[in-house]
């Protein structure tokens, strides 16, 4: 077993915030959020999502960070350290399993971002002059299984290279370089997009709720999106919290990460929706939105070539800092609990994830025509399935159990103590009281109600 003192640490609060924001900000913000919002009626989805971030996301984020820093362990070891000889470590086990499940499909889509970056740079994407042309570029691209496998493999290789470098020397170092680049790219692209003709219509679509669209699947989608986007419910923040120095303030750090993630999701919306309205494209066109719809729009824009390259670079960077955190959860488990070296765990688990990613890559490749047409549904269904099982349900169940654990088993006083460990500052009573009510009652109840409704109404997927 690794000794907590030689597991590595963030250099300080800034390093942690950049790395954790890197985990949170990913394909979830730039690929998943816009298409989910587009399918969920725009403003309505956004409002429910923002509500979940505030009421469930922030408290669960703080609880995960507190559990991690207190125990200095991976998700399984953390529960073991707090309640030995109980079934609670299984909650961490579910998190590790979910990490494998998410990484297996996430790395395939992350691989696509590399492919699209290549196609944008070489000028090939300029052939995506309309929806049909863009659709056929996309379907030809993903229908090439060897290509999809190789790109997912290349992406995992990049991920392994960073994770094997350790906490401050690998993960933090890359986050400190990539996160500012990401932020600048986002701002430039948002300004470009909003200033397009009809750009403001996209903004009003994003912020005006149409309550007639309200449905259970919109609510579940928004809950899953809030958790997925903040990297919550599977112990990623337990893991990242476990590398946080004792003297750092967790309240502030956790809140900044949630704020950064939410701001970037909204910024991504401000890039994508104005562009859609500029081109008169359909916001509800599903997971193909950024890969099929955006290239056609880039081709209609002044400076479209540069915008396309910048956008897919942005997507790849965002995906990388997230795959790093997914792999880190798995690596920390094998290092802490199985006594593997970081080097060995990174290579072996990374390779395992690659093997798990192959079926996802093949599932897309096995379907010849993805852009519309009858044959397209199998592949998207596979994606929807993985997305739903791991990215919605598993994370929701995990978040529910983490709230019950933190609020009832571990208890609010210890949780507050662990949060305040660092600077010894005592937070004002109302804030402490509100946090207690949220983590004990509001969060678990809200997640449970959504899950029960899903089961009772049979609307699983
Ligand atoms: N938060 C990441 C995103 O928005 O793309 C995805 C993710 C990373 C989910 C790490 C869960 C996780 F543990």
GROMACS .gro file of N, CA and C and ligand atoms in nm, residues 22-29 99 102 106 225 227-232 234-237 261 318-319 322-323 325-326 329 395, ligand 1:
model
  106
   22UNK      N    1  -0.983   2.147  -1.496
   22UNK     CA    2  -0.950   2.072  -1.616
   22UNK      C    3  -1.029   1.942  -1.623
   23UNK      N    4  -1.046   1.878  -1.507
   23UNK     CA    5  -1.126   1.755  -1.504
   23UNK      C    6  -1.271   1.786  -1.539
   24UNK      N    7  -1.323   1.891  -1.475
   24UNK     CA    8  -1.465   1.923  -1.492
   24UNK      C    9  -1.493   1.972  -1.635
   25UNK      N   10  -1.407   2.059  -1.685
   25UNK     CA   11  -1.432   2.117  -1.817
   25UNK      C   12  -1.384   2.020  -1.924
   26UNK      N   13  -1.477   1.973  -2.005
   26UNK     CA   14  -1.437   1.872  -2.104
   26UNK      C   15  -1.540   1.861  -2.214
   27UNK      N   16  -1.544   1.742  -2.276
   27UNK     CA   17  -1.644   1.718  -2.380
   27UNK      C   18  -1.784   1.743  -2.323
   28UNK      N   19  -1.798   1.722  -2.192
   28UNK     CA   20  -1.927   1.746  -2.126
   28UNK      C   21  -1.975   1.888  -2.147
   29UNK      N   22  -1.885   1.984  -2.142
   29UNK     CA   23  -1.926   2.124  -2.158
   29UNK      C   24  -1.945   2.162  -2.304
   99UNK      N   25  -1.571   0.491  -1.377
   99UNK     CA   26  -1.456   0.553  -1.445
   99UNK      C   27  -1.418   0.474  -1.569
  102UNK      N   28  -1.703   0.527  -1.834
  102UNK     CA   29  -1.701   0.657  -1.902
  102UNK      C   30  -1.581   0.668  -1.995
  106UNK      N   31  -1.571   0.781  -2.376
  106UNK     CA   32  -1.520   0.918  -2.381
  106UNK      C   33  -1.394   0.925  -2.468
  225UNK      N   34  -2.632   1.582  -1.656
  225UNK     CA   35  -2.537   1.678  -1.714
  225UNK      C   36  -2.465   1.755  -1.604
  227UNK      N   37  -2.398   1.658  -1.299
  227UNK     CA   38  -2.300   1.571  -1.232
  227UNK      C   39  -2.183   1.539  -1.325
  228UNK      N   40  -2.217   1.501  -1.449
  228UNK     CA   41  -2.113   1.463  -1.546
  228UNK      C   42  -2.019   1.581  -1.568
  229UNK      N   43  -2.077   1.698  -1.586
  229UNK     CA   44  -1.995   1.813  -1.618
  229UNK      C   45  -1.903   1.851  -1.502
  230UNK      N   46  -1.951   1.834  -1.379
  230UNK     CA   47  -1.867   1.869  -1.264
  230UNK      C   48  -1.779   1.751  -1.221
  231UNK      N   49  -1.780   1.643  -1.294
  231UNK     CA   50  -1.704   1.521  -1.260
  231UNK      C   51  -1.742   1.469  -1.122
  232UNK      N   52  -1.874   1.464  -1.095
  232UNK     CA   53  -1.918   1.420  -0.962
  232UNK      C   54  -1.990   1.287  -0.967
  234UNK      N   55  -1.856   0.985  -0.899
  234UNK     CA   56  -1.774   0.865  -0.916
  234UNK      C   57  -1.639   0.875  -0.844
  235UNK      N   58  -1.627   0.978  -0.761
  235UNK     CA   59  -1.506   0.987  -0.680
  235UNK      C   60  -1.388   1.057  -0.745
  236UNK      N   61  -1.409   1.120  -0.861
  236UNK     CA   62  -1.296   1.193  -0.921
  236UNK      C   63  -1.254   1.308  -0.828
  237UNK      N   64  -1.353   1.372  -0.766
  237UNK     CA   65  -1.318   1.483  -0.676
  237UNK      C   66  -1.268   1.432  -0.541
  261UNK      N   67  -1.648   2.569  -1.421
  261UNK     CA   68  -1.709   2.470  -1.510
  261UNK      C   69  -1.839   2.522  -1.570
  318UNK      N   70  -0.974   2.031  -2.399
  318UNK     CA   71  -1.071   2.012  -2.291
  318UNK      C   72  -1.087   1.864  -2.261
  319UNK      N   73  -1.092   1.782  -2.366
  319UNK     CA   74  -1.109   1.638  -2.347
  319UNK      C   75  -0.988   1.578  -2.275
  322UNK      N   76  -0.973   1.610  -1.904
  322UNK     CA   77  -1.075   1.526  -1.840
  322UNK      C   78  -1.038   1.377  -1.844
  323UNK      N   79  -0.984   1.329  -1.958
  323UNK     CA   80  -0.945   1.187  -1.960
  323UNK      C   81  -0.834   1.163  -1.859
  325UNK      N   82  -0.816   1.295  -1.566
  325UNK     CA   83  -0.875   1.274  -1.433
  325UNK      C   84  -0.947   1.141  -1.425
  326UNK      N   85  -1.007   1.098  -1.536
  326UNK     CA   86  -1.073   0.968  -1.535
  326UNK      C   87  -0.971   0.857  -1.511
  329UNK      N   88  -0.834   0.847  -1.144
  329UNK     CA   89  -0.917   0.778  -1.044
  329UNK      C   90  -0.879   0.629  -1.042
  395UNK      N   91  -2.371   0.790  -1.224
  395UNK     CA   92  -2.326   0.909  -1.150
  395UNK      C   93  -2.434   0.955  -1.052
  462LIG     N1   94  -1.644   1.643  -1.645
  462LIG     C1   95  -1.599   1.586  -1.768
  462LIG     C2   96  -1.662   1.661  -1.883
  462LIG     O1   97  -1.746   1.749  -1.860
  462LIG     O2   98  -1.629   1.631  -1.997
  462LIG     C3   99  -1.629   1.439  -1.777
  462LIG     C4  100  -1.590   1.362  -1.656
  462LIG     C5  101  -1.458   1.362  -1.612
  462LIG     C6  102  -1.689   1.295  -1.582
  462LIG     C7  103  -1.423   1.295  -1.497
  462LIG     C8  104  -1.655   1.227  -1.467
  462LIG     C9  105  -1.522   1.229  -1.426
  462LIG     F1  106  -1.489   1.166  -1.318
   0.00000   0.00000   0.00000
